[in-house]
Structures are given as structure tokens and as C-alpha cells.
């Protein structure tokens, strides 16, 4: 079955970096992109970015684009999210999700149909 | 402040029908397809609706979606206790070249 398995929880100090992995199985990795989202304690879902299966092109949330990098390793069907210069308000559960993004009759379609179980990242001194 | 606007909470009794609204602009909902997600605390979000009104395999027809101009609506009929969760709308924003979510709506089944 299709699944995304994320790496384990992390505790980081302010100013450090974190790299979360997301290993896909059960489908052709190159046929879908990967989105990343996070949920801080008591907050809603926040979209972070998207990496396309084609040439690895990326789109990032404006507030994160100076600190985030999304990459993939097709040889292992694994996606990675790196967030740098961590702050306390980066404490959140981070999710990866398989997604589709494309254009159909002038409209963009975009959705995330399979999600990982989440990785808790805690930023604390 | 989310790009898409949802009511913070809705409630209804078991067996009843509830709707959740999602308001945006011509940059997002007005010119792109909308999706809806169910999120129970401590679990992975689940896709309920994509392309405005399509249900993935395994999602019961109690869940439906619609879109008009710059707003979208999720409908849930025959409410069950297990439907109690947070619900999010999402879409692509062409001006931002980014995905966007609503702020989320907490559904309480009374």
C-alpha cells in the first residue's frame, strides 16, 4: 500500500538546523510531488513547500523561503525537508504528503492525497 | 492570518447536516480547484475532497464539496461522533505560487 514513513522526532537548539526525511513506498516516486506542512501547538496547518517530481523544481512559502530547502533522492524514494536557523516558533509537527499539482483548462489543481504520520521538532534552549 | 477564511468552529447533533465554508480570492479559490482535509489530533490529515467535489476512494458520500466564485463549501450529512475533527480547505494561489490552507474549522458533534 502507498505510505510515507517519516524520520523520528528531533530536539534542536535555537539557531540550529533540522533535516526531516520522508520515505515513500507503494507507488512510482517520480509520478507525484511531495508537499510539506506543519502544525504548531494550538495552531492550524501551515503550508511550507512543494517539490515537483519533474526536475525537482520547488515552491516555498514566502515566510520560510530564506530558511527552507526541499530535496529528493529518487534512488531511495526519499524526500527531505531542511529548515535552518531554527527559532522557538518552529516547534511543530512536520508532515510530508504525496501530492499532485498541475494545470487543467486554465485552473490549477493541487491536492495532497497520502500523508506521513508526522515528525515532532522541538526547538528549545 | 490564513489566506483562506474558515469559521473557527461549527457544531451539530448526530444525524444532522453541517456545512463548513472557505472564502478566498480570485488568486486562489476563484481560479483554482479546492481540496478539503480532515485532521484528528495526533494523526495524519486525510484528504476528503479534491478538485472541488471529487471524493477519493474510500471516502463516504456523506462528504461533499462545492465551489462558487471565490468560496467553497464542505458538506457533511448524517453526522457521526467519529466526524469530530478539524477540517481544512486548501488550494493553490497563483499570485503567491504557493499552496494555501484555511485556518481550520473544529467540528463538534453534540
mmCIF file of N, CA, C and O in Angstrom, chain A residues 19-111:
data_model
loop_
_atom_site.group_PDB
_atom_site.id
_atom_site.type_symbol
_atom_site.label_atom_id
_atom_site.label_comp_id
_atom_site.label_asym_id
_atom_site.label_seq_id
_atom_site.Cartn_x
_atom_site.Cartn_y
_atom_site.Cartn_z
ATOM 1 N N UNK A 19 16.834 18.332 9.611
ATOM 2 C CA UNK A 19 16.537 17.732 8.311
ATOM 3 C C UNK A 19 15.631 16.536 8.552
ATOM 4 O O UNK A 19 16.030 15.572 9.226
ATOM 5 N N UNK A 20 14.423 16.593 8.055
ATOM 6 C CA UNK A 20 13.429 15.535 8.238
ATOM 7 C C UNK A 20 13.319 14.745 6.936
ATOM 8 O O UNK A 20 13.253 15.336 5.854
ATOM 9 N N UNK A 21 13.292 13.430 7.044
ATOM 10 C CA UNK A 21 13.161 12.592 5.855
ATOM 11 C C UNK A 21 11.770 11.985 5.755
ATOM 12 O O UNK A 21 11.044 11.867 6.748
ATOM 13 N N UNK A 22 11.419 11.592 4.541
ATOM 14 C CA UNK A 22 10.089 11.073 4.230
ATOM 15 C C UNK A 22 10.272 10.012 3.152
ATOM 16 O O UNK A 22 10.497 10.346 1.990
ATOM 17 N N UNK A 23 10.227 8.736 3.548
ATOM 18 C CA UNK A 23 10.484 7.643 2.602
ATOM 19 C C UNK A 23 9.174 7.110 2.047
ATOM 20 O O UNK A 23 8.286 6.698 2.806
ATOM 21 N N UNK A 24 9.058 7.132 0.731
ATOM 22 C CA UNK A 24 7.841 6.709 0.058
ATOM 23 C C UNK A 24 7.930 5.257 -0.391
ATOM 24 O O UNK A 24 9.016 4.770 -0.729
ATOM 25 N N UNK A 25 6.793 4.589 -0.401
ATOM 26 C CA UNK A 25 6.722 3.227 -0.911
ATOM 27 C C UNK A 25 5.319 2.957 -1.432
ATOM 28 O O UNK A 25 4.359 3.652 -1.070
ATOM 29 N N UNK A 26 5.226 1.959 -2.300
ATOM 30 C CA UNK A 26 3.917 1.548 -2.802
ATOM 31 C C UNK A 26 3.455 2.280 -4.046
ATOM 32 O O UNK A 26 2.324 2.041 -4.504
ATOM 33 N N UNK A 27 4.285 3.177 -4.593
ATOM 34 C CA UNK A 27 3.903 3.875 -5.822
ATOM 35 C C UNK A 27 5.173 4.319 -6.537
ATOM 36 O O UNK A 27 6.272 4.267 -5.976
ATOM 37 N N UNK A 28 5.012 4.790 -7.764
ATOM 38 C CA UNK A 28 6.146 5.290 -8.538
ATOM 39 C C UNK A 28 6.497 6.690 -8.058
ATOM 40 O O UNK A 28 5.742 7.647 -8.280
ATOM 41 N N UNK A 29 7.615 6.794 -7.374
ATOM 42 C CA UNK A 29 8.008 8.033 -6.704
ATOM 43 C C UNK A 29 8.026 9.225 -7.662
ATOM 44 O O UNK A 29 7.612 10.323 -7.317
ATOM 45 N N UNK A 30 8.465 8.979 -8.889
ATOM 46 C CA UNK A 30 8.632 10.077 -9.842
ATOM 47 C C UNK A 30 7.318 10.580 -10.426
ATOM 48 O O UNK A 30 7.305 11.557 -11.175
ATOM 49 N N UNK A 31 6.209 9.922 -10.090
ATOM 50 C CA UNK A 31 4.918 10.328 -10.653
ATOM 51 C C UNK A 31 4.173 11.359 -9.804
ATOM 52 O O UNK A 31 3.145 11.889 -10.232
ATOM 53 N N UNK A 32 4.671 11.603 -8.622
ATOM 54 C CA UNK A 32 3.990 12.538 -7.710
ATOM 55 C C UNK A 32 5.023 13.461 -7.074
ATOM 56 O O UNK A 32 6.159 13.073 -6.821
ATOM 57 N N UNK A 33 4.581 14.678 -6.760
ATOM 58 C CA UNK A 33 5.416 15.577 -5.980
ATOM 59 C C UNK A 33 5.231 15.314 -4.497
ATOM 60 O O UNK A 33 4.428 14.470 -4.080
ATOM 61 N N UNK A 34 5.992 16.040 -3.699
ATOM 62 C CA UNK A 34 5.894 15.952 -2.246
ATOM 63 C C UNK A 34 5.692 17.349 -1.678
ATOM 64 O O UNK A 34 6.432 18.283 -2.019
ATOM 65 N N UNK A 35 4.667 17.471 -0.856
ATOM 66 C CA UNK A 35 4.430 18.724 -0.129
ATOM 67 C C UNK A 35 4.830 18.543 1.325
ATOM 68 O O UNK A 35 4.846 17.423 1.844
ATOM 69 N N UNK A 36 5.122 19.662 1.954
ATOM 70 C CA UNK A 36 5.419 19.670 3.392
ATOM 71 C C UNK A 36 4.527 20.706 4.072
ATOM 72 O O UNK A 36 4.292 21.806 3.532
ATOM 73 N N UNK A 37 4.023 20.340 5.228
ATOM 74 C CA UNK A 37 3.194 21.243 6.031
ATOM 75 C C UNK A 37 3.554 21.032 7.494
ATOM 76 O O UNK A 37 4.165 20.018 7.850
ATOM 77 N N UNK A 38 3.188 21.976 8.338
ATOM 78 C CA UNK A 38 3.468 21.818 9.764
ATOM 79 C C UNK A 38 2.308 22.337 10.585
ATOM 80 O O UNK A 38 1.480 23.114 10.096
ATOM 81 N N UNK A 39 2.246 21.886 11.822
ATOM 82 C CA UNK A 39 1.234 22.342 12.754
ATOM 83 C C UNK A 39 1.897 22.636 14.084
ATOM 84 O O UNK A 39 2.352 21.718 14.776
ATOM 85 N N UNK A 40 1.959 23.900 14.441
ATOM 86 C CA UNK A 40 2.496 24.309 15.734
ATOM 87 C C UNK A 40 1.451 24.040 16.818
ATOM 88 O O UNK A 40 0.251 23.941 16.511
ATOM 89 N N UNK A 41 1.872 23.926 18.054
ATOM 90 C CA UNK A 41 0.919 23.639 19.139
ATOM 91 C C UNK A 41 -0.223 24.647 19.173
ATOM 92 O O UNK A 41 0.003 25.856 19.174
ATOM 93 N N UNK A 42 -1.458 24.147 19.154
ATOM 94 C CA UNK A 42 -2.630 25.000 19.222
ATOM 95 C C UNK A 42 -2.945 25.784 17.958
ATOM 96 O O UNK A 42 -3.866 26.606 17.957
ATOM 97 N N UNK A 43 -2.201 25.516 16.887
ATOM 98 C CA UNK A 43 -2.397 26.254 15.638
ATOM 99 C C UNK A 43 -2.931 25.346 14.536
ATOM 100 O O UNK A 43 -3.027 24.131 14.701
ATOM 101 N N UNK A 44 -3.254 25.947 13.387
ATOM 102 C CA UNK A 44 -3.729 25.182 12.256
ATOM 103 C C UNK A 44 -2.592 24.692 11.377
ATOM 104 O O UNK A 44 -1.408 24.917 11.672
ATOM 105 N N UNK A 45 -2.956 24.037 10.295
ATOM 106 C CA UNK A 45 -1.953 23.569 9.343
ATOM 107 C C UNK A 45 -1.355 24.753 8.589
ATOM 108 O O UNK A 45 -2.061 25.663 8.180
ATOM 109 N N UNK A 46 -0.053 24.709 8.407
ATOM 110 C CA UNK A 46 0.665 25.746 7.661
ATOM 111 C C UNK A 46 1.393 25.093 6.500
ATOM 112 O O UNK A 46 2.228 24.207 6.700
ATOM 113 N N UNK A 47 1.126 25.526 5.292
ATOM 114 C CA UNK A 47 1.800 25.005 4.110
ATOM 115 C C UNK A 47 3.229 25.521 4.068
ATOM 116 O O UNK A 47 3.474 26.715 4.294
ATOM 117 N N UNK A 48 4.173 24.624 3.779
ATOM 118 C CA UNK A 48 5.580 25.020 3.792
ATOM 119 C C UNK A 48 6.210 25.026 2.408
ATOM 120 O O UNK A 48 6.990 25.920 2.081
ATOM 121 N N UNK A 49 5.893 24.014 1.597
ATOM 122 C CA UNK A 49 6.547 23.968 0.302
ATOM 123 C C UNK A 49 6.161 22.739 -0.490
ATOM 124 O O UNK A 49 5.479 21.830 -0.002
ATOM 125 N N UNK A 50 6.624 22.714 -1.740
ATOM 126 C CA UNK A 50 6.312 21.639 -2.692
ATOM 127 C C UNK A 50 7.547 21.396 -3.537
ATOM 128 O O UNK A 50 8.237 22.339 -3.935
ATOM 129 N N UNK A 51 7.826 20.110 -3.789
ATOM 130 C CA UNK A 51 8.887 19.775 -4.722
ATOM 131 C C UNK A 51 8.301 18.902 -5.812
ATOM 132 O O UNK A 51 7.635 17.904 -5.544
ATOM 133 N N UNK A 52 8.525 19.311 -7.035
ATOM 134 C CA UNK A 52 7.962 18.624 -8.186
ATOM 135 C C UNK A 52 8.731 17.354 -8.508
ATOM 136 O O UNK A 52 9.940 17.283 -8.307
ATOM 137 N N UNK A 53 8.035 16.351 -9.046
ATOM 138 C CA UNK A 53 8.749 15.147 -9.455
ATOM 139 C C UNK A 53 9.591 15.377 -10.704
ATOM 140 O O UNK A 53 10.484 14.599 -11.002
ATOM 141 N N UNK A 54 9.279 16.455 -11.415
ATOM 142 C CA UNK A 54 9.992 16.730 -12.648
ATOM 143 C C UNK A 54 11.119 17.714 -12.380
ATOM 144 O O UNK A 54 10.892 18.852 -11.983
ATOM 145 N N UNK A 55 12.303 17.307 -12.517
ATOM 146 C CA UNK A 55 13.491 18.156 -12.354
ATOM 147 C C UNK A 55 13.648 18.726 -10.944
ATOM 148 O O UNK A 55 14.505 19.581 -10.735
ATOM 149 N N UNK A 56 12.807 18.305 -10.013
ATOM 150 C CA UNK A 56 12.960 18.756 -8.630
ATOM 151 C C UNK A 56 12.720 20.226 -8.416
ATOM 152 O O UNK A 56 13.249 20.813 -7.465
ATOM 153 N N UNK A 57 11.905 20.853 -9.250
ATOM 154 C CA UNK A 57 11.616 22.274 -9.036
ATOM 155 C C UNK A 57 10.815 22.455 -7.752
ATOM 156 O O UNK A 57 10.051 21.575 -7.351
ATOM 157 N N UNK A 58 11.000 23.585 -7.115
ATOM 158 C CA UNK A 58 10.411 23.812 -5.791
ATOM 159 C C UNK A 58 9.604 25.103 -5.732
ATOM 160 O O UNK A 58 9.846 26.047 -6.491
ATOM 161 N N UNK A 59 8.636 25.111 -4.828
ATOM 162 C CA UNK A 59 7.900 26.322 -4.443
ATOM 163 C C UNK A 59 7.890 26.354 -2.922
ATOM 164 O O UNK A 59 7.647 25.318 -2.293
ATOM 165 N N UNK A 60 8.145 27.519 -2.353
ATOM 166 C CA UNK A 60 8.213 27.653 -0.911
ATOM 167 C C UNK A 60 7.266 28.726 -0.416
ATOM 168 O O UNK A 60 6.980 29.712 -1.110
ATOM 169 N N UNK A 61 6.788 28.553 0.832
ATOM 170 C CA UNK A 61 6.036 29.620 1.489
ATOM 171 C C UNK A 61 6.956 30.828 1.646
ATOM 172 O O UNK A 61 8.129 30.691 2.022
ATOM 173 N N UNK A 62 6.395 31.985 1.382
ATOM 174 C CA UNK A 62 7.207 33.208 1.374
ATOM 175 C C UNK A 62 7.928 33.421 2.713
ATOM 176 O O UNK A 62 9.107 33.800 2.742
ATOM 177 N N UNK A 63 7.251 33.137 3.812
ATOM 178 C CA UNK A 63 7.853 33.421 5.124
ATOM 179 C C UNK A 63 9.012 32.475 5.460
ATOM 180 O O UNK A 63 9.788 32.731 6.367
ATOM 181 N N UNK A 64 9.133 31.364 4.710
ATOM 182 C CA UNK A 64 10.177 30.378 5.007
ATOM 183 C C UNK A 64 11.271 30.315 3.961
ATOM 184 O O UNK A 64 12.283 29.628 4.170
ATOM 185 N N UNK A 65 11.085 30.981 2.824
ATOM 186 C CA UNK A 65 11.936 30.691 1.674
ATOM 187 C C UNK A 65 13.417 30.971 1.891
ATOM 188 O O UNK A 65 14.250 30.406 1.166
ATOM 189 N N UNK A 66 13.741 31.784 2.874
ATOM 190 C CA UNK A 66 15.162 32.021 3.154
ATOM 191 C C UNK A 66 15.775 30.933 4.027
ATOM 192 O O UNK A 66 17.008 30.887 4.181
ATOM 193 N N UNK A 67 14.953 30.073 4.616
ATOM 194 C CA UNK A 67 15.464 29.101 5.591
ATOM 195 C C UNK A 67 15.179 27.651 5.231
ATOM 196 O O UNK A 67 15.663 26.744 5.916
ATOM 197 N N UNK A 68 14.379 27.394 4.189
ATOM 198 C CA UNK A 68 13.937 26.028 3.905
ATOM 199 C C UNK A 68 14.549 25.521 2.602
ATOM 200 O O UNK A 68 14.788 26.305 1.667
ATOM 201 N N UNK A 69 14.832 24.222 2.583
ATOM 202 C CA UNK A 69 15.264 23.552 1.355
ATOM 203 C C UNK A 69 14.555 22.204 1.267
ATOM 204 O O UNK A 69 14.573 21.434 2.240
ATOM 205 N N UNK A 70 13.940 21.945 0.130
ATOM 206 C CA UNK A 70 13.316 20.645 -0.138
ATOM 207 C C UNK A 70 14.134 19.938 -1.214
ATOM 208 O O UNK A 70 14.475 20.549 -2.236
ATOM 209 N N UNK A 71 14.426 18.684 -0.967
ATOM 210 C CA UNK A 71 15.168 17.872 -1.926
ATOM 211 C C UNK A 71 14.571 16.474 -1.974
ATOM 212 O O UNK A 71 13.772 16.100 -1.111
ATOM 213 N N UNK A 72 14.938 15.735 -3.000
ATOM 214 C CA UNK A 72 14.541 14.329 -3.089
ATOM 215 C C UNK A 72 15.731 13.495 -3.538
ATOM 216 O O UNK A 72 16.664 14.001 -4.189
ATOM 217 N N UNK A 73 15.696 12.217 -3.197
ATOM 218 C CA UNK A 73 16.658 11.234 -3.668
ATOM 219 C C UNK A 73 15.861 10.138 -4.352
ATOM 220 O O UNK A 73 15.365 9.223 -3.681
ATOM 221 N N UNK A 74 15.682 10.230 -5.664
ATOM 222 C CA UNK A 74 14.862 9.233 -6.368
ATOM 223 C C UNK A 74 15.391 7.809 -6.220
ATOM 224 O O UNK A 74 14.607 6.862 -6.268
ATOM 225 N N UNK A 75 16.689 7.660 -6.002
ATOM 226 C CA UNK A 75 17.267 6.316 -5.905
ATOM 227 C C UNK A 75 16.762 5.568 -4.672
ATOM 228 O O UNK A 75 16.756 4.335 -4.633
ATOM 229 N N UNK A 76 16.321 6.325 -3.655
ATOM 230 C CA UNK A 76 15.794 5.704 -2.433
ATOM 231 C C UNK A 76 14.349 6.109 -2.184
ATOM 232 O O UNK A 76 13.795 5.799 -1.120
ATOM 233 N N UNK A 77 13.726 6.802 -3.128
ATOM 234 C CA UNK A 77 12.328 7.262 -2.988
ATOM 235 C C UNK A 77 12.131 8.038 -1.685
ATOM 236 O O UNK A 77 11.159 7.827 -0.951
ATOM 237 N N UNK A 78 13.063 8.912 -1.410
ATOM 238 C CA UNK A 78 13.023 9.664 -0.152
ATOM 239 C C UNK A 78 13.048 11.167 -0.430
ATOM 240 O O UNK A 78 13.810 11.631 -1.268
ATOM 241 N N UNK A 79 12.204 11.875 0.289
ATOM 242 C CA UNK A 79 12.177 13.333 0.234
ATOM 243 C C UNK A 79 12.721 13.889 1.548
ATOM 244 O O UNK A 79 12.605 13.238 2.599
ATOM 245 N N UNK A 80 13.309 15.060 1.467
ATOM 246 C CA UNK A 80 13.906 15.690 2.645
ATOM 247 C C UNK A 80 13.439 17.137 2.765
ATOM 248 O O UNK A 80 13.291 17.842 1.760
ATOM 249 N N UNK A 81 13.259 17.556 4.003
ATOM 250 C CA UNK A 81 12.953 18.952 4.319
ATOM 251 C C UNK A 81 13.992 19.427 5.323
ATOM 252 O O UNK A 81 14.106 18.862 6.413
ATOM 253 N N UNK A 82 14.765 20.446 4.941
ATOM 254 C CA UNK A 82 15.744 21.037 5.848
ATOM 255 C C UNK A 82 15.303 22.441 6.210
ATOM 256 O O UNK A 82 14.958 23.246 5.333
ATOM 257 N N UNK A 83 15.279 22.732 7.487
ATOM 258 C CA UNK A 83 14.934 24.067 7.980
ATOM 259 C C UNK A 83 16.099 24.582 8.812
ATOM 260 O O UNK A 83 16.556 23.907 9.744
ATOM 261 N N UNK A 84 16.599 25.768 8.456
ATOM 262 C CA UNK A 84 17.793 26.327 9.085
ATOM 263 C C UNK A 84 17.430 27.457 10.046
ATOM 264 O O UNK A 84 16.309 27.945 10.055
ATOM 265 N N UNK A 85 18.401 27.864 10.826
ATOM 266 C CA UNK A 85 18.238 28.992 11.762
ATOM 267 C C UNK A 85 16.960 28.842 12.580
ATOM 268 O O UNK A 85 16.108 29.737 12.619
ATOM 269 N N UNK A 86 16.831 27.700 13.211
ATOM 270 C CA UNK A 86 15.606 27.381 13.938
ATOM 271 C C UNK A 86 15.329 28.366 15.064
ATOM 272 O O UNK A 86 16.245 28.839 15.746
ATOM 273 N N UNK A 87 14.039 28.630 15.241
ATOM 274 C CA UNK A 87 13.571 29.504 16.322
ATOM 275 C C UNK A 87 12.547 28.729 17.143
ATOM 276 O O UNK A 87 12.032 27.699 16.704
ATOM 277 N N UNK A 88 12.200 29.251 18.291
ATOM 278 C CA UNK A 88 11.236 28.552 19.159
ATOM 279 C C UNK A 88 9.888 28.385 18.469
ATOM 280 O O UNK A 88 9.193 27.378 18.682
ATOM 281 N N UNK A 89 9.514 29.333 17.629
ATOM 282 C CA UNK A 89 8.216 29.204 16.962
ATOM 283 C C UNK A 89 8.238 28.235 15.782
ATOM 284 O O UNK A 89 7.225 28.088 15.089
ATOM 285 N N UNK A 90 9.357 27.570 15.557
ATOM 286 C CA UNK A 90 9.416 26.469 14.594
ATOM 287 C C UNK A 90 9.039 25.142 15.258
ATOM 288 O O UNK A 90 8.963 24.118 14.577
ATOM 289 N N UNK A 91 8.832 25.157 16.559
ATOM 290 C CA UNK A 91 8.374 23.951 17.255
ATOM 291 C C UNK A 91 7.012 23.551 16.707
ATOM 292 O O UNK A 91 6.058 24.333 16.751
ATOM 293 N N UNK A 92 6.938 22.335 16.170
ATOM 294 C CA UNK A 92 5.719 21.916 15.476
ATOM 295 C C UNK A 92 5.822 20.444 15.106
ATOM 296 O O UNK A 92 6.888 19.822 15.216
ATOM 297 N N UNK A 93 4.698 19.901 14.656
ATOM 298 C CA UNK A 93 4.697 18.595 13.994
ATOM 299 C C UNK A 93 4.801 18.862 12.493
ATOM 300 O O UNK A 93 4.011 19.640 11.947
ATOM 301 N N UNK A 94 5.771 18.232 11.869
ATOM 302 C CA UNK A 94 6.028 18.427 10.443
ATOM 303 C C UNK A 94 5.525 17.214 9.671
ATOM 304 O O UNK A 94 5.827 16.060 10.018
ATOM 305 N N UNK A 95 4.757 17.486 8.607
ATOM 306 C CA UNK A 95 4.180 16.425 7.792
ATOM 307 C C UNK A 95 4.694 16.504 6.354
ATOM 308 O O UNK A 95 4.799 17.602 5.787
ATOM 309 N N UNK A 96 4.945 15.343 5.765
ATOM 310 C CA UNK A 96 5.120 15.275 4.324
ATOM 311 C C UNK A 96 3.853 14.659 3.737
ATOM 312 O O UNK A 96 3.115 13.939 4.432
ATOM 313 N N UNK A 97 3.593 14.950 2.486
ATOM 314 C CA UNK A 97 2.396 14.433 1.835
ATOM 315 C C UNK A 97 2.655 14.277 0.345
ATOM 316 O O UNK A 97 3.284 15.141 -0.284
ATOM 317 N N UNK A 98 2.164 13.179 -0.195
ATOM 318 C CA UNK A 98 2.217 12.980 -1.644
ATOM 319 C C UNK A 98 1.205 13.910 -2.280
ATOM 320 O O UNK A 98 0.070 14.046 -1.789
ATOM 321 N N UNK A 99 1.602 14.541 -3.372
ATOM 322 C CA UNK A 99 0.674 15.488 -3.952
ATOM 323 C C UNK A 99 0.709 15.567 -5.458
ATOM 324 O O UNK A 99 1.610 15.040 -6.117
ATOM 325 N N UNK A 100 -0.315 16.207 -5.958
ATOM 326 C CA UNK A 100 -0.436 16.477 -7.384
ATOM 327 C C UNK A 100 -0.621 17.978 -7.582
ATOM 328 O O UNK A 100 -1.410 18.616 -6.875
ATOM 329 N N UNK A 101 0.112 18.532 -8.507
ATOM 330 C CA UNK A 101 -0.036 19.945 -8.880
ATOM 331 C C UNK A 101 0.039 20.020 -10.384
ATOM 332 O O UNK A 101 0.985 19.510 -10.993
ATOM 333 N N UNK A 102 -0.962 20.645 -10.990
ATOM 334 C CA UNK A 102 -0.949 20.774 -12.427
ATOM 335 C C UNK A 102 -1.978 21.775 -12.895
ATOM 336 O O UNK A 102 -2.703 22.364 -12.087
ATOM 337 N N UNK A 103 -2.047 21.953 -14.190
ATOM 338 C CA UNK A 103 -2.976 22.923 -14.764
ATOM 339 C C UNK A 103 -3.961 22.192 -15.666
ATOM 340 O O UNK A 103 -3.576 21.317 -16.457
ATOM 341 N N UNK A 104 -5.245 22.513 -15.512
ATOM 342 C CA UNK A 104 -6.302 21.878 -16.292
ATOM 343 C C UNK A 104 -7.291 22.955 -16.691
ATOM 344 O O UNK A 104 -7.949 23.563 -15.850
ATOM 345 N N UNK A 105 -7.399 23.187 -17.965
ATOM 346 C CA UNK A 105 -8.316 24.196 -18.510
ATOM 347 C C UNK A 105 -8.166 25.517 -17.750
ATOM 348 O O UNK A 105 -9.118 26.072 -17.206
ATOM 349 N N UNK A 106 -6.933 25.992 -17.683
ATOM 350 C CA UNK A 106 -6.566 27.285 -17.103
ATOM 351 C C UNK A 106 -6.636 27.338 -15.578
ATOM 352 O O UNK A 106 -6.275 28.340 -14.981
ATOM 353 N N UNK A 107 -7.129 26.292 -14.934
ATOM 354 C CA UNK A 107 -7.166 26.256 -13.477
ATOM 355 C C UNK A 107 -6.047 25.338 -12.982
ATOM 356 O O UNK A 107 -5.780 24.299 -13.585
ATOM 357 N N UNK A 108 -5.470 25.713 -11.838
ATOM 358 C CA UNK A 108 -4.529 24.825 -11.183
ATOM 359 C C UNK A 108 -5.307 23.831 -10.304
ATOM 360 O O UNK A 108 -6.245 24.204 -9.602
ATOM 361 N N UNK A 109 -4.915 22.562 -10.379
ATOM 362 C CA UNK A 109 -5.408 21.600 -9.402
ATOM 363 C C UNK A 109 -4.250 21.263 -8.472
ATOM 364 O O UNK A 109 -3.098 21.168 -8.913
ATOM 365 N N UNK A 110 -4.539 21.127 -7.201
ATOM 366 C CA UNK A 110 -3.485 20.853 -6.223
ATOM 367 C C UNK A 110 -4.115 20.161 -5.023
ATOM 368 O O UNK A 110 -5.078 20.657 -4.444
ATOM 369 N N UNK A 111 -3.601 18.997 -4.671
ATOM 370 C CA UNK A 111 -4.096 18.309 -3.500
ATOM 371 C C UNK A 111 -3.046 17.345 -2.985
ATOM 372 O O UNK A 111 -2.111 16.979 -3.697
#
